[in-house]
One Martini backbone bead per residue (centre of mass of N, CA, C, O) as a GRO file, in nm:
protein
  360
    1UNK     BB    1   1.010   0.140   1.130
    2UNK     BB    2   1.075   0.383   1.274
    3UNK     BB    3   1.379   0.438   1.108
    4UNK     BB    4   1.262   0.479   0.858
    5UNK     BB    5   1.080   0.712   0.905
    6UNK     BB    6   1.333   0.879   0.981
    7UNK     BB    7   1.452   0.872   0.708
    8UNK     BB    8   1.209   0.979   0.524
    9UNK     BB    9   1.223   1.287   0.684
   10UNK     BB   10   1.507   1.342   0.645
   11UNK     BB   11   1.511   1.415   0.308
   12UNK     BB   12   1.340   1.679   0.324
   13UNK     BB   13   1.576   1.887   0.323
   14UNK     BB   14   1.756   1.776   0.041
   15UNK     BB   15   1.494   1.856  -0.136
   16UNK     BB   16   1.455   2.130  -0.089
   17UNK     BB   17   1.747   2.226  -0.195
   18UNK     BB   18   1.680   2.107  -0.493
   19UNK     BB   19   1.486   2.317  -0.563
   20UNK     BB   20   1.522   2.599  -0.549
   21UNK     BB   21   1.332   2.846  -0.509
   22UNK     BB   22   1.193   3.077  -0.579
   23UNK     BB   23   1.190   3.406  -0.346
   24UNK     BB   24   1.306   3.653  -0.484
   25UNK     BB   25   1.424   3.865  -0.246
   26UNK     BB   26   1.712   3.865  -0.066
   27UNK     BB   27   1.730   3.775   0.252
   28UNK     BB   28   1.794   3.915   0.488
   29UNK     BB   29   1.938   3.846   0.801
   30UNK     BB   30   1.700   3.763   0.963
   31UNK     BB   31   1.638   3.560   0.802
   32UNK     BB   32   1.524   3.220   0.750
   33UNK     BB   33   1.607   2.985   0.503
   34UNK     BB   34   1.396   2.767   0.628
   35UNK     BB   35   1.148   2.911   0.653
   36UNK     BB   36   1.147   2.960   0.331
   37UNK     BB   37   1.144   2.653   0.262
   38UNK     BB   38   0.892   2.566   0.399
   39UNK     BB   39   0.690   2.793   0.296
   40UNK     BB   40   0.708   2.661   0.051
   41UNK     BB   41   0.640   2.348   0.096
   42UNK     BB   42   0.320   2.440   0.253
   43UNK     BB   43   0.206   2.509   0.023
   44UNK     BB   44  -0.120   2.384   0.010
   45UNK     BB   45  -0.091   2.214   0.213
   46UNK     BB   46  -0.272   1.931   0.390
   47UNK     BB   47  -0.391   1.895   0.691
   48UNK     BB   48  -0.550   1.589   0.880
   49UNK     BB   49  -0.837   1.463   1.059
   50UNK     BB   50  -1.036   1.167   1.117
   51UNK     BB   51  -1.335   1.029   1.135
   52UNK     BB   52  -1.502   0.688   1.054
   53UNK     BB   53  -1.829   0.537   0.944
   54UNK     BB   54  -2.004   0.205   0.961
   55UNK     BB   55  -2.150  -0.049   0.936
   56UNK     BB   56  -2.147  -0.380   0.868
   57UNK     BB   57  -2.246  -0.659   0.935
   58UNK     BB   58  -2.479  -0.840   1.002
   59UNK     BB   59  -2.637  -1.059   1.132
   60UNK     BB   60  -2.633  -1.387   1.296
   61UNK     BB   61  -2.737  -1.698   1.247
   62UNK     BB   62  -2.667  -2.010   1.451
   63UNK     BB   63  -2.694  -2.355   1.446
   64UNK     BB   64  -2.780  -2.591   1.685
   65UNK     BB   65  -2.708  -2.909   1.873
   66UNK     BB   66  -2.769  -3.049   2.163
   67UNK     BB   67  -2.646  -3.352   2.249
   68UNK     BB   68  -2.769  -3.395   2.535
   69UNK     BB   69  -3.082  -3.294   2.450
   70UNK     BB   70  -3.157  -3.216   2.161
   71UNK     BB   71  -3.146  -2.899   2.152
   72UNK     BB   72  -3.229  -2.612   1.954
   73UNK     BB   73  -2.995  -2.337   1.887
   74UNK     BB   74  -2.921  -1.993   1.908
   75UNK     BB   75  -2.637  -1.777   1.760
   76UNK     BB   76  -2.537  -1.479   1.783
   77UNK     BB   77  -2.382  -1.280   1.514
   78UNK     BB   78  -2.147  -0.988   1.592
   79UNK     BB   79  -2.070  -0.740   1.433
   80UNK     BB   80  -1.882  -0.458   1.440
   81UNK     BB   81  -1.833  -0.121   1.353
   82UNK     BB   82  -1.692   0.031   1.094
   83UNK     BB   83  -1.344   0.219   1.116
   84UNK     BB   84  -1.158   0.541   1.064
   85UNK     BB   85  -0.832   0.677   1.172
   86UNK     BB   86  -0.709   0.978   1.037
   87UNK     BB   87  -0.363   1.071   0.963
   88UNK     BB   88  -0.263   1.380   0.732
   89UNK     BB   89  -0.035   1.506   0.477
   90UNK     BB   90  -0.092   1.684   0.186
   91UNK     BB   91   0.128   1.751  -0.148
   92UNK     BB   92  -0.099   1.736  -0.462
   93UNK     BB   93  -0.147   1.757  -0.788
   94UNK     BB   94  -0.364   1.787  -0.939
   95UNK     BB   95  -0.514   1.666  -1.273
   96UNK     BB   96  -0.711   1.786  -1.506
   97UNK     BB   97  -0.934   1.542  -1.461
   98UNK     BB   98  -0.954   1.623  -1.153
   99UNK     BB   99  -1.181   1.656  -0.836
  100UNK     BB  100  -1.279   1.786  -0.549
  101UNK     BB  101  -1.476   1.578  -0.362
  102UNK     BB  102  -1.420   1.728  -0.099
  103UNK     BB  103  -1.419   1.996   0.091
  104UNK     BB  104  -1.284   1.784   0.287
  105UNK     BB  105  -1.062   1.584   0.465
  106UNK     BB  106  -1.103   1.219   0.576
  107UNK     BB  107  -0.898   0.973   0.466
  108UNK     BB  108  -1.084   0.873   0.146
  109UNK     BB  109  -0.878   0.950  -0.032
  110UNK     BB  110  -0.836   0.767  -0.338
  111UNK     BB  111  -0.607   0.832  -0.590
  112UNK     BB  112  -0.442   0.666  -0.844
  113UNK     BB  113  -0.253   0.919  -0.951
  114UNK     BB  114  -0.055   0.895  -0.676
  115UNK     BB  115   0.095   0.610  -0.845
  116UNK     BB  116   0.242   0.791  -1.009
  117UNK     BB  117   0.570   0.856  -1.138
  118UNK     BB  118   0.426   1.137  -1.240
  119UNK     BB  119   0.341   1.450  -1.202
  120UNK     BB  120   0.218   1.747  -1.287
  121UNK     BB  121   0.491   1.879  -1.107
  122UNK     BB  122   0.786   2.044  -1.062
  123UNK     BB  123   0.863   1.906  -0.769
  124UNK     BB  124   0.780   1.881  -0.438
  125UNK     BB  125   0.579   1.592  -0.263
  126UNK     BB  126   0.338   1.472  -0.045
  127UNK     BB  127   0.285   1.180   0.157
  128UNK     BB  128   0.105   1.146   0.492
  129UNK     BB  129  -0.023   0.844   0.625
  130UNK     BB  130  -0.266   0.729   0.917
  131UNK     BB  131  -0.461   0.420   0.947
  132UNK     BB  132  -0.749   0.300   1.179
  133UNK     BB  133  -0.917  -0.039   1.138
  134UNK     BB  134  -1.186  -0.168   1.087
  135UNK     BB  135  -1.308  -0.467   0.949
  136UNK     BB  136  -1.497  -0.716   0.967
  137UNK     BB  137  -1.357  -0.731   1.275
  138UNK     BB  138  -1.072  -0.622   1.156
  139UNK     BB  139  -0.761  -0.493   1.278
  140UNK     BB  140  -0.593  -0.238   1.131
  141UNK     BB  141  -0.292  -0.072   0.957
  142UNK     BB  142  -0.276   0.197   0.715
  143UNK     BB  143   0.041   0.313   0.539
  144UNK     BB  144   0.149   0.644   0.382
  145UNK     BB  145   0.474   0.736   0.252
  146UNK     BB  146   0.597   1.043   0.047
  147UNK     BB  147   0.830   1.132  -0.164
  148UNK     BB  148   0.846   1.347  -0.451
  149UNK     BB  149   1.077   1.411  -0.719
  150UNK     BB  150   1.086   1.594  -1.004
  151UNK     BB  151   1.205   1.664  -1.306
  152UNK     BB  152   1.343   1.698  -1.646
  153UNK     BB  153   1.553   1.405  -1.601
  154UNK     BB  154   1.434   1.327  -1.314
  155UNK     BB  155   1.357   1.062  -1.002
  156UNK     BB  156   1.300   1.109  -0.692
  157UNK     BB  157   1.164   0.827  -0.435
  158UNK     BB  158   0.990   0.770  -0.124
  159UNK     BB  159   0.893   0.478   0.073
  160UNK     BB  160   0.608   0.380   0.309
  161UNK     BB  161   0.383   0.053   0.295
  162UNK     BB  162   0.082  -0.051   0.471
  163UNK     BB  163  -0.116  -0.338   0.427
  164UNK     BB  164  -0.312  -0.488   0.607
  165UNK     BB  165  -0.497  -0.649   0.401
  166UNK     BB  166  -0.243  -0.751   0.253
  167UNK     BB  167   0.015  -0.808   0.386
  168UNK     BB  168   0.215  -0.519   0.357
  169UNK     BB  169   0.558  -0.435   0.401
  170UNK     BB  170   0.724  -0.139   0.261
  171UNK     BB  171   1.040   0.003   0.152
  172UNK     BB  172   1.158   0.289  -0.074
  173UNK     BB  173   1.410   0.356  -0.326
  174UNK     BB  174   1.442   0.591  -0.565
  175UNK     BB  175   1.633   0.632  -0.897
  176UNK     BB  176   1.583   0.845  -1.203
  177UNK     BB  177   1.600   0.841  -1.540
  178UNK     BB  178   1.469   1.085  -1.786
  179UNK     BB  179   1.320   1.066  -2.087
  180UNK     BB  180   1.190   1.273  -2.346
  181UNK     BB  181   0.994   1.214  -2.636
  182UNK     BB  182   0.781   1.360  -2.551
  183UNK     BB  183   0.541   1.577  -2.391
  184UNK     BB  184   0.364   1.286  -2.307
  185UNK     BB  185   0.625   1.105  -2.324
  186UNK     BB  186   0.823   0.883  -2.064
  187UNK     BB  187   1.147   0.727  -1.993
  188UNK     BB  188   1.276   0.517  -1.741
  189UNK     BB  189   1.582   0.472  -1.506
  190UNK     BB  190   1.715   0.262  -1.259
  191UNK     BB  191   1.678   0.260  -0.903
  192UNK     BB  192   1.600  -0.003  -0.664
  193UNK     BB  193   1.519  -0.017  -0.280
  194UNK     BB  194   1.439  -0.259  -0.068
  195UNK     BB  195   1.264  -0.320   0.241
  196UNK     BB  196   1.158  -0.644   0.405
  197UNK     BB  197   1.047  -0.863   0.484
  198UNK     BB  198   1.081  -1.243   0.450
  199UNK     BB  199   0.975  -1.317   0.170
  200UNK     BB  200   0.950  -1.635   0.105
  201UNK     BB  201   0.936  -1.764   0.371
  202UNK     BB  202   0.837  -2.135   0.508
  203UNK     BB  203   0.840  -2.302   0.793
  204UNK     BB  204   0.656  -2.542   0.617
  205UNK     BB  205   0.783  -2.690   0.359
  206UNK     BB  206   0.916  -2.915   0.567
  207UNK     BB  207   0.640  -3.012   0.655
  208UNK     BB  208   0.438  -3.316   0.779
  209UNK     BB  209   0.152  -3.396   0.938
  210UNK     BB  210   0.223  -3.446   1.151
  211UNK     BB  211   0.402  -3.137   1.257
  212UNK     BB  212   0.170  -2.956   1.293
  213UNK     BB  213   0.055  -3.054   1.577
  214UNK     BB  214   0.309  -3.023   1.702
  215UNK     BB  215   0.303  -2.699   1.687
  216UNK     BB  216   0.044  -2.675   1.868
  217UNK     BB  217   0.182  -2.800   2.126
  218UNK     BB  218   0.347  -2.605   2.167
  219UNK     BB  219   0.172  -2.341   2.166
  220UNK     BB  220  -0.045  -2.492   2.400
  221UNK     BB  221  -0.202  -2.724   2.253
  222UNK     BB  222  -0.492  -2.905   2.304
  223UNK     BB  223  -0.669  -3.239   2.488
  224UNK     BB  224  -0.932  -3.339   2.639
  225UNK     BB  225  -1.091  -3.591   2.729
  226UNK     BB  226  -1.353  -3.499   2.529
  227UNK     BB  227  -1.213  -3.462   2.250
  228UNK     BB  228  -1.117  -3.170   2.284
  229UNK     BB  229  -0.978  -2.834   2.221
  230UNK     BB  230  -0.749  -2.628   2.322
  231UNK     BB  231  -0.604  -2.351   2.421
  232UNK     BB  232  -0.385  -2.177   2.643
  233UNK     BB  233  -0.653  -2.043   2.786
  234UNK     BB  234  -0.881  -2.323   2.773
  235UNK     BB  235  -1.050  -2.299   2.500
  236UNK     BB  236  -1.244  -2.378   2.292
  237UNK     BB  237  -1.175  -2.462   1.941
  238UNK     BB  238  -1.272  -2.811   1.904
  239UNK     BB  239  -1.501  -3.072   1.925
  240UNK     BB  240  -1.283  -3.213   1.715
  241UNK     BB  241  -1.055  -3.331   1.473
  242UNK     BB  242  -1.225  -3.230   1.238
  243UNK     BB  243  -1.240  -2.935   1.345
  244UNK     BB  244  -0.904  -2.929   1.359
  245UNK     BB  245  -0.839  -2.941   1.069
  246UNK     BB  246  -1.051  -2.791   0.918
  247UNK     BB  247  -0.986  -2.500   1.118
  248UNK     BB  248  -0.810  -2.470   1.351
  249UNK     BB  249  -0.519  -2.535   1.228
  250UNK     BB  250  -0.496  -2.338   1.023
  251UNK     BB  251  -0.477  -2.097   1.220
  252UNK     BB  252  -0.240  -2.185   1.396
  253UNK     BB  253  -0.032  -2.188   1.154
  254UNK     BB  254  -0.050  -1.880   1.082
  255UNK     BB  255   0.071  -1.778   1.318
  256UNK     BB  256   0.277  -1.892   1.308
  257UNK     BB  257   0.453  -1.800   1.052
  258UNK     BB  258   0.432  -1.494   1.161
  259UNK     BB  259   0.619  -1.554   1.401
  260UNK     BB  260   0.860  -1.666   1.223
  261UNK     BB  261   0.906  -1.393   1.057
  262UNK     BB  262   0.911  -1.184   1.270
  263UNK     BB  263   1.221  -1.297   1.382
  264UNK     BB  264   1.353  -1.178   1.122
  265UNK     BB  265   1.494  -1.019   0.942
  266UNK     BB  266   1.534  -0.771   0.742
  267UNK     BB  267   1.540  -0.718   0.357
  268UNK     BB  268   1.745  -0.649   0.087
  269UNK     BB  269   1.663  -0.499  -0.203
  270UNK     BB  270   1.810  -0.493  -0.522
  271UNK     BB  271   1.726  -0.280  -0.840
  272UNK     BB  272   1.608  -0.287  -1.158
  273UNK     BB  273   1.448  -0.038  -1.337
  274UNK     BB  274   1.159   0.056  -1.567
  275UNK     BB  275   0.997   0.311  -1.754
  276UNK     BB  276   0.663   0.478  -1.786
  277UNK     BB  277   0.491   0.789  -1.915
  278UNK     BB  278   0.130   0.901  -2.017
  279UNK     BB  279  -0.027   1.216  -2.096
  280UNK     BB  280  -0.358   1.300  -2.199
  281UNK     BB  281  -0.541   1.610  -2.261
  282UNK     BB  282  -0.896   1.677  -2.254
  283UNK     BB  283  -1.213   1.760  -2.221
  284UNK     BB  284  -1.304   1.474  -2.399
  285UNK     BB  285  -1.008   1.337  -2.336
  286UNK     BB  286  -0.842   1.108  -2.162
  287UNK     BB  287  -0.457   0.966  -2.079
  288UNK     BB  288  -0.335   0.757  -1.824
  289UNK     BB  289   0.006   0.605  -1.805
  290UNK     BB  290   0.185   0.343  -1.600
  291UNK     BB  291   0.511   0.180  -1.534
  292UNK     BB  292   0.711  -0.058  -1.363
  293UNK     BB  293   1.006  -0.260  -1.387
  294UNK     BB  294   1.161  -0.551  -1.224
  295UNK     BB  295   1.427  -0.791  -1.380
  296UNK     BB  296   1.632  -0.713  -1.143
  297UNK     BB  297   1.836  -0.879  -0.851
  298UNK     BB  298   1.979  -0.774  -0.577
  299UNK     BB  299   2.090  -0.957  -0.266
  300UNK     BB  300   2.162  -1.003   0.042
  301UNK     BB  301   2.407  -1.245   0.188
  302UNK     BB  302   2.101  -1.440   0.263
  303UNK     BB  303   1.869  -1.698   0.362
  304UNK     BB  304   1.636  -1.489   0.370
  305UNK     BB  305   1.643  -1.417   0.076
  306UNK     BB  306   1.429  -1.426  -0.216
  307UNK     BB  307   1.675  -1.597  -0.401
  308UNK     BB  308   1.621  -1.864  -0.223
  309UNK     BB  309   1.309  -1.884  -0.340
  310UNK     BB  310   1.421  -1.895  -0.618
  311UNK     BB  311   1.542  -1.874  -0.967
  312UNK     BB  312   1.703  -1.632  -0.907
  313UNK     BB  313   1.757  -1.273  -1.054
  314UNK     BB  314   1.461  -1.289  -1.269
  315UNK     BB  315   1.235  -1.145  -1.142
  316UNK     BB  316   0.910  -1.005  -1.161
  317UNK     BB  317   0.775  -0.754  -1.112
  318UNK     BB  318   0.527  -0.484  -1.079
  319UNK     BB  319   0.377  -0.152  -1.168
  320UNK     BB  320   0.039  -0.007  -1.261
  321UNK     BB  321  -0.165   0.241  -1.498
  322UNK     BB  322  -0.511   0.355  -1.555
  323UNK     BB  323  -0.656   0.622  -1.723
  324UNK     BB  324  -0.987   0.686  -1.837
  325UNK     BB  325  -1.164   0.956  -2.047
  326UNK     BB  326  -1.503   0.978  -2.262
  327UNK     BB  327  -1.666   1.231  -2.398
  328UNK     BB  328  -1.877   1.161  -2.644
  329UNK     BB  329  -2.087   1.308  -2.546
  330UNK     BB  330  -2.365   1.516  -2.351
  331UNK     BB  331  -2.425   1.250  -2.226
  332UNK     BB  332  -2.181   1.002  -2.289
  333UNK     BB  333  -1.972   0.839  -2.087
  334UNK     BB  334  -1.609   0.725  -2.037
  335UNK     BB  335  -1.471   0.483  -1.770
  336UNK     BB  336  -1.094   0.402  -1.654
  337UNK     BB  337  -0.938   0.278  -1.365
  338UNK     BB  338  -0.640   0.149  -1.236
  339UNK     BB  339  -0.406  -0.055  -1.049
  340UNK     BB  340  -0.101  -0.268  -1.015
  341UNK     BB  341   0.086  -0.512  -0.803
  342UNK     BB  342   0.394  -0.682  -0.793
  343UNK     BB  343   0.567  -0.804  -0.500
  344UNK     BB  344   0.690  -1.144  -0.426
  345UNK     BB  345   0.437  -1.276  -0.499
  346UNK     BB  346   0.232  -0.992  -0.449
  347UNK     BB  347  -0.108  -0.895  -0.457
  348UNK     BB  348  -0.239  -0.547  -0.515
  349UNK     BB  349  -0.587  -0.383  -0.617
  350UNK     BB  350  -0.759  -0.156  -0.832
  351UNK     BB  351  -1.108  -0.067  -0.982
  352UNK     BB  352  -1.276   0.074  -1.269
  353UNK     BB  353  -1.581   0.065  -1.468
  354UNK     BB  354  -1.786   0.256  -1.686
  355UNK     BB  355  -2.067   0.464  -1.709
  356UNK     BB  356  -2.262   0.780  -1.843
  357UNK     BB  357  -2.596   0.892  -1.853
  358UNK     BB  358  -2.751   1.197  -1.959
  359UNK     BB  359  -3.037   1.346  -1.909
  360UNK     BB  360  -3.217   1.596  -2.109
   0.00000   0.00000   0.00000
């Protein structure tokens, strides 16, 4: 991945270069051309990093029974408190119905509108985010990095995506012809190249029964005189095979999974995009919505690309959006927001929806 991110980093370059800013008076030949195009590219961008925390789950008492005692025990079970620490750079313009929401960034920040197609201005803008968090005891790292340029014509944009929680890492360049159908309305078609672990490929699919079992002993798992299960540093994971078959075998086989996916080639996968972008906004309504879908695929010839765990090259992908807000008069408004993704039959999403009404 690290090769990825310094890919994504050199188109940096050849974005500024296609933008050619206004720059007003022909520069000195002591300036440097480059100065003034970062210094160009920089302007209004925030740089920001911050821990954020609080509480996780409660405690909890868990009650069991001393087989040999017979005396009931109580065992607590604490959450560490949930954390994440943040580090990044954006530079996206707010969309007219959008307010900032803090003085400060502290990488809380989760705008729907910025996984738009189309932004606000036409140009160059970008984010760059690196977080690691811990959430109800499991650590994981979500990042999110894009450069995106608009014209009037075309879109370009990279990508690349990392969601600790959804289990999803995937990079993405995108390049597409835009036409204008009204001043609100544009639709776009183009070409999308994705690089991403060997989705759908599963080494259980061919295996059953006692061969789960083997492969748990290959990993170093066993069981000790008196039929409990231990793992490979010796410590009981599960005191018969009830327990062993219903809860620990389970999670043993998911390591297994990712171990074995972990080990293959990362795969390309080449779409056909298709897309709209719709944008309205009054001080009293706005409406703002955009998809794109990717219904043909080609991916290079491998065993563990996509298309051979699927039924040919014409499964449907797809990425959408909407906000809508609606001050219907002085007291009630009425607000809904929400993305949706669905990759390689992987899906991840947020959304909200509500009402405000003010007393007067």
């Amino acid at each position: 991945m690290k090769k990825l991110l310094i890919t994504l980093l050199c188109c940096v370059p050849f974005l500024l270069q296609a933008q050619q800013p206004k720059l007003g008076p022909a520069p000195s030949k002591k300036e440097n051309k480059f100065k003034i195009w970062s210094k160009q590219q920089l302007k209004f961008a925030t740089f920001y990093t911050a821990v954020t925390g609080n509480n996780s789950l409660a405690d909890i008492s868990v009650y069991s029974i001393n087989p040999t005692t017979g005396i009931l025990e109580e065992n607590i079970e604490s959450t560490p408190f949930d954390y994440t620490l943040a580090f990044g750079v954006r530079k996206i313009a707010r969309l007219d119905y959008e307010n900032r929401k803090n003085v400060f960034y502290n990488g809380t920040e989760s705008s729907v509108s910025d996984a738009a197609t189309v932004g606000n201005v036409e140009g160059l803008e970008y984010l760059f985010e690196f977080d690691y968090k811990r959430q109800q005891g499991s650590k994981f790292v979500d990042q999110q990095h894009f450069l995106r340029y608009v014209h009037d014509h075309w879109i370009l944009k990279v990508e690349y995506v990392q969601d600790g929680f959804a289990d999803l890492r995937y990079f993405e360049a995108s390049q597409r012809y835009r036409y204008n159908v009204a001043k609100e309305f544009s639709l776009n078609v183009g070409l999308v190249q994705r690089f991403s672990e060997p989705y759908g490929f599963d080494p259980l699919s061919e295996l059953a029964g006692a061969d789960f079992t083997n492969i748990a002993i290959q990993q170093g798992y066993g069981t000790n005189f008196e039929g409990e299960w231990i793992n490979p540093d010796g410590a009981v994971v599960a005191e018969n095979n009830i327990v062993w078959n219903a809860v620990a075998l389970p999670n043993v086989l998911s390591e297994y999974v990712d171990q074995e996916r972990a080990l293959l080639p990362y795969q390309w996968n080449h779409s056909l995009v298709l897309g709209y972008d719709y944008y309205h906004y009054t001080k009293s309504f706005w409406f703002h919505s955009w998809a794109s879908v990717l219904p043909l695929h080609v991916s290079a010839k491998n065993e563990y690309s996509y298309t051979n765990f699927v039924d040919g090259n014409t499964w449907f992908d797809y990425t959408g959006g909407l906000i809508l807000g609606w001050q219907v008069n002085k007291r009630l408004g009425l607000f809904s927001e929400g993305k949706y993704h669905k990759y390689w039959n992987r899906a991840w999403h947020d959304f909200s929806v509500g009402f405000n009404y003010r007393i007067i």
